[in-house]
Every structure is written in structure tokens, then in C-alpha cells.
Amino acid sequence: MLNKAWFRTGIAILLTFLIIKIFMEINEIFYPVIIVVKSILLPLLLGGFLFYICLPFQKMLEKRKVPRWGSISIILIALMLVVILFISIIVPVLTDQINNLIKNLPYIQREIQNVVDYALQQRDRLPDNISQKINDSIESISGIVTDMITNLFSYISSFVSTMFLLILVPFFLIYMLKDHERFIPFIAKPFKGRTKWFVVNLSKDINQTLQSYIQGQVTVSVILGVLLYLGYTFVDLDYALLLALLALLTNMIPFLGPWLAFIPAATIALIQDPVMLVWVSIITLICQQLEGNVITPNIMGKSLNIHPLTIITVILAAGNLGGFVAILIAVPTYAVLKTIVRNVYTHRQSISSTASRTVEDDPILDNDLK
């Protein structure tokens, strides 16, 4: 039994959980390390996100004989120009729409309350178990809203502290653009032989997985956001820019993101004009068909090769575990873990195949012996 792969795998999993439990029991020792990791995690993630977006432009510039320092300078200047244009052109329009939304918020709340009241009046016609579930859902939503209002100050404090942390993002980006070729050799340096070859290939596959996902998903999200903005503007939907930007952000979540963006757009359209809801639904359907059948296949292809049901399951699990941030990083994290497992399995199969190979099975070794 000790030679069985499943038995050794089970023992390894149990030992891993035991080590994690021991670390949790003595977390006072690692508390300063945890604080440092938490402090740099967000800037590091955002810096890596920007790095993968900027990497194609850096490669394009360096193919045109632009030196490394020149490509980094051009990218930083371009990012600054994008931020300045966003602040000068989009932010004023966005601010006006947010102010209008705040002014109309009481009216929107009354309309939503009317719809909810009408739905509640129909509860008596439903079976008792369904009515009880509706009551539980309403109480749960009320509790969430109360908690949000109660913790508003802590949310504002967290936002301010996060904005201070974002100062570190340009530094991470600069050093990633400057030394990204040295990362894989640095990781593989302590290893030798077949293990070093495995670590290099694994690092390259992880890098390719993250690069394909981030670059593809950002491109798809931007195109979809622009299409929705044009469609909302064409039908004269209120808060078109705000809703399109929301769609751009939520579309970073595969499959579920577009529908999350449709809910506020449909709510605004229904309050503005019931006919507008039909137009918004048609625009969303057209954009989703273009995104699913034309844009995504041509930009991302099947680079991740993850089943849609698996993606939805991972997203729902991440939402319960860590909220919105966990949802954003759930799919790329799963893709990286899948890449690691696939490479480990391939490496193990290669070792087993080599260990069981005879002289007659290996022509090269057979000729050397002769």
C-alpha cells in the first residue's frame, strides 16, 4: 500500500493540512509577515495587472529598436495621458450622471419599493414554503443594507487607505517592465537537472496563462463596454456612461459579469420608461451574442480551456469566501492552479516513464551501449 500513488497523495494532503494548522496555532510569530504581505498584495496585483496589459506595447516598441528605458518611459507617459484624458473628459460627464442619480435616488427607491410592495401583496397566493423563503430573503437584504450603513465609516477609511497603497503600483509596474525576463531564471536558479527544466516550463506556462487571460479579458471588456455605451446612448438611456463603465468592470467576471451589469441597466430603463426596458434588453442581447460568438472566440480563443460550468462554480464559491475581490481573481487563480496540476502530472508521468524504460525501449541508449 505504501507504494500506491493514491496513498502517498493522501498522506501528502494530510501533512499539508497539519502544517497549515500548526502555522495557524502559532500565528503570532508570522503576524508581522502577514501584515507586510497584506500591505503589498493589492499594489502587487494591480502592478501585475498593468504589466500584462502594457507588455505587448513594450514588445512592439523594442522591436522597433527602442531601448528598455525608452519603452518604459513611453508606457508611463501614455498611462499618464490616459489618466489625464479620463479625468478631463469622462470624469465630468460621469460626475454629472452620478449627481443626477443621487438627486433621483429617492424617486428610484420609491419606484422600487412600489414594485416590491406589489410583489409582497401577491405572497398570499403563493405556497407557504415559498412565502417563508421570500420573507427570509427580505430580512437578509434588510440586514445587509443595515450593515452597510453602519459600517459606512469603516468603508470610507478602507478606501482612503487603499488609495494610499496605490502609490506603490507604479513602482511595481516599472520594475516588472524592467526585469521581467530575469524572473523565471531567478526562480529556477536553486534547482538543477530535470527539476530545473520542470520549474522553467511551469513558470512559462503560468506566465502564458495569466497573460492570455488578462490581456484577452481586458480587451473583450473594453469592446463590450464601448458597444453598450453606443447602444445606451442611441436609445437615450439615462446614466449611459455610468452603466457602460459598470458593464466594463463587471465583464471582467466571465459569464456572470454581463448579467450583473444588466440588472442596474434594466432597473433604470424600467423606471425611465417600460418600453426602454425592451430596448435595453435587445441591446444587451445583441452585445452578448457578439461577445460570445465573435469577440471572445477571436481574441481569447480557448486559451484557458475551462468549462463554463466550472467557471460559474468557481465564481460562486469565491463570492461566498471573499466577496467581490475574490470573484475577480477566482478564474485566473483557478487557471493557474490547473496549470500547476497539469504540469506536475506531466512531470510525474515523465519520471515514471523514464524509470520503467528498458534498454530495448530506448534506441539512443541501446546504440550507446553497443
Short mmCIF file of C-alpha atoms in Angstrom, two decimals:
data_model
loop_
_atom_site.label_atom_id
_atom_site.label_comp_id
_atom_site.label_asym_id
_atom_site.label_seq_id
_atom_site.Cartn_x
_atom_site.Cartn_y
_atom_site.Cartn_z
CA MET A 1 0.00 0.00 0.00
CA LEU A 2 2.89 2.38 0.73
CA ASN A 3 3.87 2.23 -2.94
CA LYS A 4 0.40 3.24 -4.16
CA ALA A 5 0.20 6.74 -5.65
CA TRP A 6 -3.21 7.46 -4.10
CA PHE A 7 -1.95 6.52 -0.62
CA ARG A 8 1.10 8.79 -0.89
CA THR A 9 -1.08 11.61 -2.25
CA GLY A 10 -3.48 11.26 0.70
CA ILE A 11 -0.60 11.35 3.18
CA ALA A 12 0.81 14.46 1.48
CA ILE A 13 -2.58 16.22 1.70
CA LEU A 14 -2.96 15.32 5.39
CA LEU A 15 0.56 16.59 6.15
CA THR A 16 -0.19 19.82 4.28
CA PHE A 17 -3.33 20.43 6.36
CA LEU A 18 -1.38 19.60 9.53
CA ILE A 19 1.32 22.12 8.65
CA ILE A 20 -1.33 24.78 7.93
CA LYS A 21 -2.99 24.08 11.29
CA ILE A 22 0.34 24.39 13.12
CA PHE A 23 1.03 27.70 11.39
CA MET A 24 -2.43 28.96 12.40
CA GLU A 25 -1.79 27.96 16.00
CA ILE A 26 1.44 29.99 16.15
CA ASN A 27 0.24 32.89 14.01
CA GLU A 28 1.71 35.42 16.47
CA ILE A 29 5.14 34.59 15.07
CA PHE A 30 4.04 35.16 11.49
CA TYR A 31 1.75 38.13 12.22
CA PRO A 32 4.28 40.79 11.08
CA VAL A 33 4.87 38.81 7.87
CA ILE A 34 1.11 38.59 7.27
CA ILE A 35 0.74 42.35 7.75
CA VAL A 36 3.55 43.04 5.25
CA VAL A 37 2.04 40.63 2.71
CA LYS A 38 -1.40 42.21 3.06
CA SER A 39 0.10 45.67 2.65
CA ILE A 40 1.84 44.90 -0.64
CA LEU A 41 -0.64 42.36 -2.05
CA LEU A 42 -3.06 44.84 -3.64
CA PRO A 43 -0.36 47.07 -5.22
CA LEU A 44 1.41 43.92 -6.43
CA LEU A 45 -1.76 42.52 -8.03
CA LEU A 46 -2.59 45.85 -9.69
CA GLY A 47 1.02 46.26 -10.82
CA GLY A 48 0.96 42.76 -12.33
CA PHE A 49 -2.38 43.51 -13.98
CA LEU A 50 -0.99 46.67 -15.61
CA PHE A 51 2.21 44.83 -16.51
CA TYR A 52 0.38 42.24 -18.62
CA ILE A 53 -1.63 45.00 -20.30
CA CYS A 54 1.48 47.05 -21.10
CA LEU A 55 3.71 44.12 -22.07
CA PRO A 56 2.54 43.88 -25.74
CA PHE A 57 3.22 47.60 -26.21
CA GLN A 58 6.68 47.23 -24.69
CA LYS A 59 7.49 44.34 -27.04
CA MET A 60 6.22 46.35 -30.00
CA LEU A 61 8.40 49.33 -29.08
CA GLU A 62 11.50 47.23 -28.50
CA LYS A 63 11.04 45.50 -31.87
CA ARG A 64 11.40 48.99 -33.32
CA LYS A 65 14.81 49.31 -31.60
CA VAL A 66 13.56 51.42 -28.71
CA PRO A 67 15.77 50.78 -25.63
CA ARG A 68 14.28 49.37 -22.43
CA TRP A 69 14.37 52.67 -20.56
CA GLY A 70 12.73 54.38 -23.55
CA SER A 71 9.90 51.85 -23.79
CA ILE A 72 9.20 52.14 -20.05
CA SER A 73 9.19 55.94 -20.26
CA ILE A 74 6.82 55.93 -23.25
CA ILE A 75 4.44 53.50 -21.49
CA LEU A 76 4.40 55.58 -18.28
CA ILE A 77 3.77 58.78 -20.25
CA ALA A 78 0.97 57.06 -22.19
CA LEU A 79 -0.63 55.85 -18.95
CA MET A 80 -0.43 59.36 -17.51
CA LEU A 81 -2.08 60.77 -20.64
CA VAL A 82 -4.85 58.17 -20.41
CA VAL A 83 -5.47 59.12 -16.77
CA ILE A 84 -5.45 62.85 -17.62
CA LEU A 85 -7.87 62.34 -20.55
CA PHE A 86 -10.11 60.21 -18.36
CA ILE A 87 -10.17 62.87 -15.64
CA SER A 88 -10.70 65.77 -18.04
CA ILE A 89 -13.24 64.20 -20.44
CA ILE A 90 -15.02 61.25 -18.83
CA VAL A 91 -14.99 62.23 -15.15
CA PRO A 92 -17.07 65.46 -15.62
CA VAL A 93 -19.77 63.56 -17.54
CA LEU A 94 -19.60 60.74 -15.04
CA THR A 95 -19.86 63.19 -12.14
CA ASP A 96 -22.95 64.82 -13.65
CA GLN A 97 -24.60 61.43 -14.09
CA ILE A 98 -23.74 60.38 -10.52
CA ASN A 99 -25.13 63.68 -9.18
CA ASN A 100 -28.32 63.20 -11.18
CA LEU A 101 -28.56 59.65 -9.91
CA ILE A 102 -28.18 60.85 -6.31
CA LYS A 103 -30.89 63.51 -6.85
CA ASN A 104 -33.25 60.95 -8.36
CA LEU A 105 -32.39 58.26 -5.84
CA PRO A 106 -35.46 58.91 -3.63
CA TYR A 107 -37.71 58.60 -6.69
CA ILE A 108 -35.91 55.41 -7.79
CA GLN A 109 -36.23 53.99 -4.29
CA ARG A 110 -39.96 54.76 -4.23
CA GLU A 111 -40.47 53.06 -7.58
CA ILE A 112 -38.51 50.00 -6.48
CA GLN A 113 -40.45 49.97 -3.21
CA ASN A 114 -43.72 50.07 -5.16
CA VAL A 115 -42.63 47.06 -7.18
CA VAL A 116 -41.55 45.25 -4.01
CA ASP A 117 -44.84 46.11 -2.28
CA TYR A 118 -46.81 44.81 -5.22
CA ALA A 119 -44.78 41.61 -5.18
CA LEU A 120 -45.32 41.26 -1.43
CA GLN A 121 -49.06 41.67 -1.89
CA GLN A 122 -49.01 38.64 -4.13
CA ARG A 123 -47.34 36.47 -1.49
CA ASP A 124 -50.65 35.27 -0.12
CA ARG A 125 -51.29 33.49 -3.40
CA LEU A 126 -48.06 31.53 -3.11
CA PRO A 127 -47.48 28.32 -1.15
CA ASP A 128 -46.38 28.75 2.48
CA ASN A 129 -42.84 27.49 1.94
CA ILE A 130 -42.21 29.95 -0.92
CA SER A 131 -43.66 32.83 1.14
CA GLN A 132 -41.34 31.91 4.01
CA LYS A 133 -38.32 31.92 1.68
CA ILE A 134 -39.33 35.34 0.36
CA ASN A 135 -39.63 36.67 3.93
CA ASP A 136 -36.23 35.26 4.82
CA SER A 137 -34.70 36.86 1.70
CA ILE A 138 -36.22 40.25 2.54
CA GLU A 139 -34.92 40.07 6.11
CA SER A 140 -31.48 39.07 4.82
CA ILE A 141 -31.40 42.01 2.38
CA SER A 142 -32.53 44.40 5.13
CA GLY A 143 -29.71 43.12 7.35
CA ILE A 144 -27.16 43.63 4.58
CA VAL A 145 -28.35 47.21 3.96
CA THR A 146 -28.24 47.98 7.70
CA ASP A 147 -24.72 46.61 7.99
CA MET A 148 -23.58 48.66 5.00
CA ILE A 149 -24.96 51.87 6.53
CA THR A 150 -23.50 51.02 9.95
CA ASN A 151 -20.05 50.27 8.52
CA LEU A 152 -20.01 53.21 6.11
CA PHE A 153 -17.23 54.99 8.03
CA SER A 154 -15.04 51.89 8.00
CA TYR A 155 -15.63 51.53 4.25
CA ILE A 156 -14.53 55.13 3.69
CA SER A 157 -11.44 54.59 5.85
CA SER A 158 -10.56 51.45 3.94
CA PHE A 159 -10.98 53.30 0.65
CA VAL A 160 -8.65 56.09 1.77
CA SER A 161 -6.01 53.63 2.96
CA THR A 162 -6.33 51.72 -0.30
CA MET A 163 -5.75 54.93 -2.28
CA PHE A 164 -2.51 55.48 -0.34
CA LEU A 165 -1.41 51.94 -1.17
CA LEU A 166 -2.00 52.60 -4.87
CA ILE A 167 1.02 54.91 -4.79
CA LEU A 168 3.16 51.76 -4.82
CA VAL A 169 1.59 50.46 -8.06
CA PRO A 170 3.81 52.50 -10.48
CA PHE A 171 6.94 51.25 -8.71
CA PHE A 172 5.90 47.61 -9.06
CA LEU A 173 5.00 48.25 -12.71
CA ILE A 174 8.34 49.89 -13.51
CA TYR A 175 10.40 47.06 -12.03
CA MET A 176 8.23 44.40 -13.69
CA LEU A 177 8.68 46.05 -17.09
CA LYS A 178 12.41 46.46 -16.46
CA ASP A 179 13.34 42.97 -15.17
CA HIS A 180 10.56 40.60 -16.22
CA GLU A 181 12.95 38.38 -18.27
CA ARG A 182 15.02 37.72 -15.13
CA PHE A 183 12.13 36.40 -13.07
CA ILE A 184 11.98 32.83 -14.39
CA PRO A 185 15.79 32.31 -14.28
CA PHE A 186 15.76 33.67 -10.72
CA ILE A 187 13.04 31.19 -9.69
CA ALA A 188 14.80 28.26 -11.37
CA LYS A 189 18.32 29.12 -10.15
CA PRO A 190 18.29 26.95 -6.96
CA PHE A 191 17.29 23.84 -8.96
CA LYS A 192 19.29 21.54 -11.21
CA GLY A 193 18.72 18.93 -13.87
CA ARG A 194 15.21 17.67 -14.59
CA THR A 195 13.72 19.66 -11.68
CA LYS A 196 15.08 22.91 -13.10
CA TRP A 197 13.60 22.07 -16.50
CA PHE A 198 10.25 21.39 -14.80
CA VAL A 199 10.31 24.70 -12.86
CA VAL A 200 11.17 26.69 -16.00
CA ASN A 201 8.37 25.11 -18.04
CA LEU A 202 5.89 25.53 -15.19
CA SER A 203 6.78 29.21 -14.79
CA LYS A 204 6.43 29.80 -18.53
CA ASP A 205 3.02 28.09 -18.59
CA ILE A 206 1.76 30.12 -15.61
CA ASN A 207 3.01 33.32 -17.24
CA GLN A 208 1.30 32.41 -20.52
CA THR A 209 -1.96 31.57 -18.71
CA LEU A 210 -2.08 34.89 -16.85
CA GLN A 211 -1.05 36.84 -19.91
CA SER A 212 -3.72 35.24 -22.11
CA TYR A 213 -6.47 35.73 -19.54
CA ILE A 214 -5.71 39.32 -18.51
CA GLN A 215 -4.98 40.68 -21.99
CA GLY A 216 -7.93 38.87 -23.53
CA GLN A 217 -10.44 39.68 -20.81
CA VAL A 218 -9.49 43.37 -20.69
CA THR A 219 -9.78 43.67 -24.48
CA VAL A 220 -13.17 41.94 -24.51
CA SER A 221 -14.43 44.07 -21.60
CA VAL A 222 -13.39 47.34 -23.26
CA ILE A 223 -15.04 46.40 -26.56
CA LEU A 224 -18.24 45.31 -24.81
CA GLY A 225 -18.31 48.49 -22.71
CA VAL A 226 -17.96 50.67 -25.81
CA LEU A 227 -20.71 48.75 -27.64
CA LEU A 228 -23.07 49.06 -24.69
CA TYR A 229 -22.33 52.77 -24.34
CA LEU A 230 -23.10 53.35 -28.01
CA GLY A 231 -26.30 51.34 -27.71
CA TYR A 232 -27.46 53.06 -24.50
CA THR A 233 -26.68 56.48 -25.97
CA PHE A 234 -28.56 55.63 -29.17
CA VAL A 235 -31.77 54.82 -27.25
CA ASP A 236 -31.17 57.77 -24.88
CA LEU A 237 -30.95 55.71 -21.70
CA ASP A 238 -30.26 57.72 -18.55
CA TYR A 239 -26.79 57.32 -16.98
CA ALA A 240 -25.50 55.62 -20.15
CA LEU A 241 -21.82 56.26 -19.42
CA LEU A 242 -22.09 55.15 -15.79
CA LEU A 243 -23.87 51.92 -16.76
CA ALA A 244 -21.38 51.22 -19.57
CA LEU A 245 -18.41 51.65 -17.21
CA LEU A 246 -20.11 49.35 -14.73
CA ALA A 247 -20.53 46.79 -17.52
CA LEU A 248 -16.86 47.16 -18.45
CA LEU A 249 -15.80 46.39 -14.87
CA THR A 250 -18.23 43.53 -14.24
CA ASN A 251 -17.40 41.90 -17.56
CA MET A 252 -14.00 41.07 -16.06
CA ILE A 253 -16.00 38.31 -14.35
CA PRO A 254 -16.62 35.69 -17.08
CA PHE A 255 -20.20 34.59 -17.85
CA LEU A 256 -21.84 36.15 -14.79
CA GLY A 257 -20.37 39.66 -15.18
CA PRO A 258 -22.52 40.80 -18.14
CA TRP A 259 -25.71 39.77 -16.34
CA LEU A 260 -24.63 41.59 -13.20
CA ALA A 261 -24.33 44.74 -15.32
CA PHE A 262 -27.73 44.13 -16.94
CA ILE A 263 -29.63 44.30 -13.62
CA PRO A 264 -28.99 48.03 -12.86
CA ALA A 265 -29.42 48.93 -16.54
CA ALA A 266 -32.77 47.12 -16.64
CA THR A 267 -33.86 48.80 -13.38
CA ILE A 268 -33.05 52.30 -14.68
CA ALA A 269 -34.74 51.54 -18.01
CA LEU A 270 -37.90 50.25 -16.32
CA ILE A 271 -38.17 53.37 -14.15
CA GLN A 272 -37.42 55.68 -17.08
CA ASP A 273 -39.89 54.04 -19.47
CA PRO A 274 -41.16 50.45 -19.66
CA VAL A 275 -40.53 50.50 -23.41
CA MET A 276 -36.90 51.41 -22.66
CA LEU A 277 -36.53 48.07 -20.88
CA VAL A 278 -37.27 46.32 -24.17
CA TRP A 279 -34.59 48.34 -25.96
CA VAL A 280 -32.03 47.73 -23.21
CA SER A 281 -32.78 44.01 -23.33
CA ILE A 282 -32.33 43.95 -27.11
CA ILE A 283 -29.05 45.91 -26.89
CA THR A 284 -27.74 43.61 -24.16
CA LEU A 285 -28.74 40.51 -26.11
CA ILE A 286 -27.04 41.75 -29.29
CA CYS A 287 -23.86 42.69 -27.42
CA GLN A 288 -23.81 39.35 -25.60
CA GLN A 289 -24.21 37.44 -28.86
CA LEU A 290 -21.38 39.44 -30.44
CA GLU A 291 -19.21 38.96 -27.38
CA GLY A 292 -19.88 35.24 -27.09
CA ASN A 293 -19.73 34.29 -30.77
CA VAL A 294 -17.42 36.85 -32.38
CA ILE A 295 -15.32 38.91 -29.96
CA THR A 296 -14.26 36.37 -27.33
CA PRO A 297 -13.50 33.47 -29.74
CA ASN A 298 -11.32 35.71 -31.92
CA ILE A 299 -9.49 37.44 -29.07
CA MET A 300 -9.20 34.80 -26.34
CA GLY A 301 -9.97 31.61 -28.26
CA LYS A 302 -9.75 28.63 -25.94
CA SER A 303 -6.63 29.74 -24.14
CA LEU A 304 -7.93 28.81 -20.68
CA ASN A 305 -9.86 25.72 -21.80
CA ILE A 306 -12.14 25.81 -18.74
CA HIS A 307 -15.72 24.58 -18.92
CA PRO A 308 -18.34 27.33 -18.34
CA LEU A 309 -19.98 25.32 -15.54
CA THR A 310 -16.62 25.12 -13.77
CA ILE A 311 -16.15 28.89 -14.11
CA ILE A 312 -19.60 29.60 -12.65
CA THR A 313 -18.95 27.21 -9.75
CA VAL A 314 -15.58 28.82 -9.01
CA ILE A 315 -17.08 32.32 -9.12
CA LEU A 316 -19.97 31.44 -6.79
CA ALA A 317 -17.60 29.75 -4.33
CA ALA A 318 -15.22 32.74 -4.41
CA GLY A 319 -18.12 35.13 -3.78
CA ASN A 320 -19.07 33.26 -0.63
CA LEU A 321 -15.47 33.06 0.56
CA GLY A 322 -14.05 36.50 -0.15
CA GLY A 323 -16.52 38.89 -1.77
CA PHE A 324 -16.05 40.91 -4.95
CA VAL A 325 -12.24 40.93 -4.97
CA ALA A 326 -12.19 37.14 -4.66
CA ILE A 327 -14.64 36.92 -7.57
CA LEU A 328 -12.31 38.99 -9.76
CA ILE A 329 -9.26 36.80 -9.11
CA ALA A 330 -11.11 33.46 -8.85
CA VAL A 331 -10.92 32.41 -12.51
CA PRO A 332 -7.24 33.32 -13.13
CA THR A 333 -6.33 31.68 -9.80
CA TYR A 334 -8.15 28.51 -10.81
CA ALA A 335 -6.46 28.62 -14.23
CA VAL A 336 -3.04 28.92 -12.57
CA LEU A 337 -3.79 26.02 -10.19
CA LYS A 338 -4.98 23.93 -13.12
CA THR A 339 -1.74 24.72 -14.97
CA ILE A 340 0.32 23.69 -11.94
CA VAL A 341 -1.57 20.40 -11.52
CA ARG A 342 -1.27 19.62 -15.23
CA ASN A 343 2.48 20.28 -15.23
CA VAL A 344 3.04 18.26 -12.05
CA TYR A 345 1.08 15.34 -13.51
CA THR A 346 3.04 15.52 -16.79
CA HIS A 347 6.32 15.70 -14.87
CA ARG A 348 5.39 12.68 -12.75
CA GLN A 349 4.36 10.73 -15.84
CA SER A 350 7.68 11.57 -17.49
CA ILE A 351 9.62 10.36 -14.43
CA SER A 352 7.59 7.15 -14.25
CA SER A 353 8.03 6.52 -17.96
CA THR A 354 11.80 7.08 -17.73
CA ALA A 355 12.15 4.89 -14.65
CA SER A 356 10.28 1.98 -16.25
CA ARG A 357 12.01 2.23 -19.63
CA THR A 358 14.33 -0.63 -20.61
CA VAL A 359 17.36 -0.53 -22.85
CA GLU A 360 15.35 -2.03 -25.70
CA ASP A 361 12.71 0.72 -25.33
CA ASP A 362 15.32 3.48 -25.70
CA PRO A 363 17.07 3.32 -29.12
CA ILE A 364 19.51 6.06 -28.22
CA LEU A 365 20.63 4.33 -25.04
CA ASP A 366 20.76 0.97 -26.87
CA ASN A 367 23.07 2.40 -29.57
CA ASP A 368 25.29 4.00 -26.91
CA LEU A 369 25.73 0.65 -25.18
CA LYS A 370 26.57 -1.06 -28.45
#
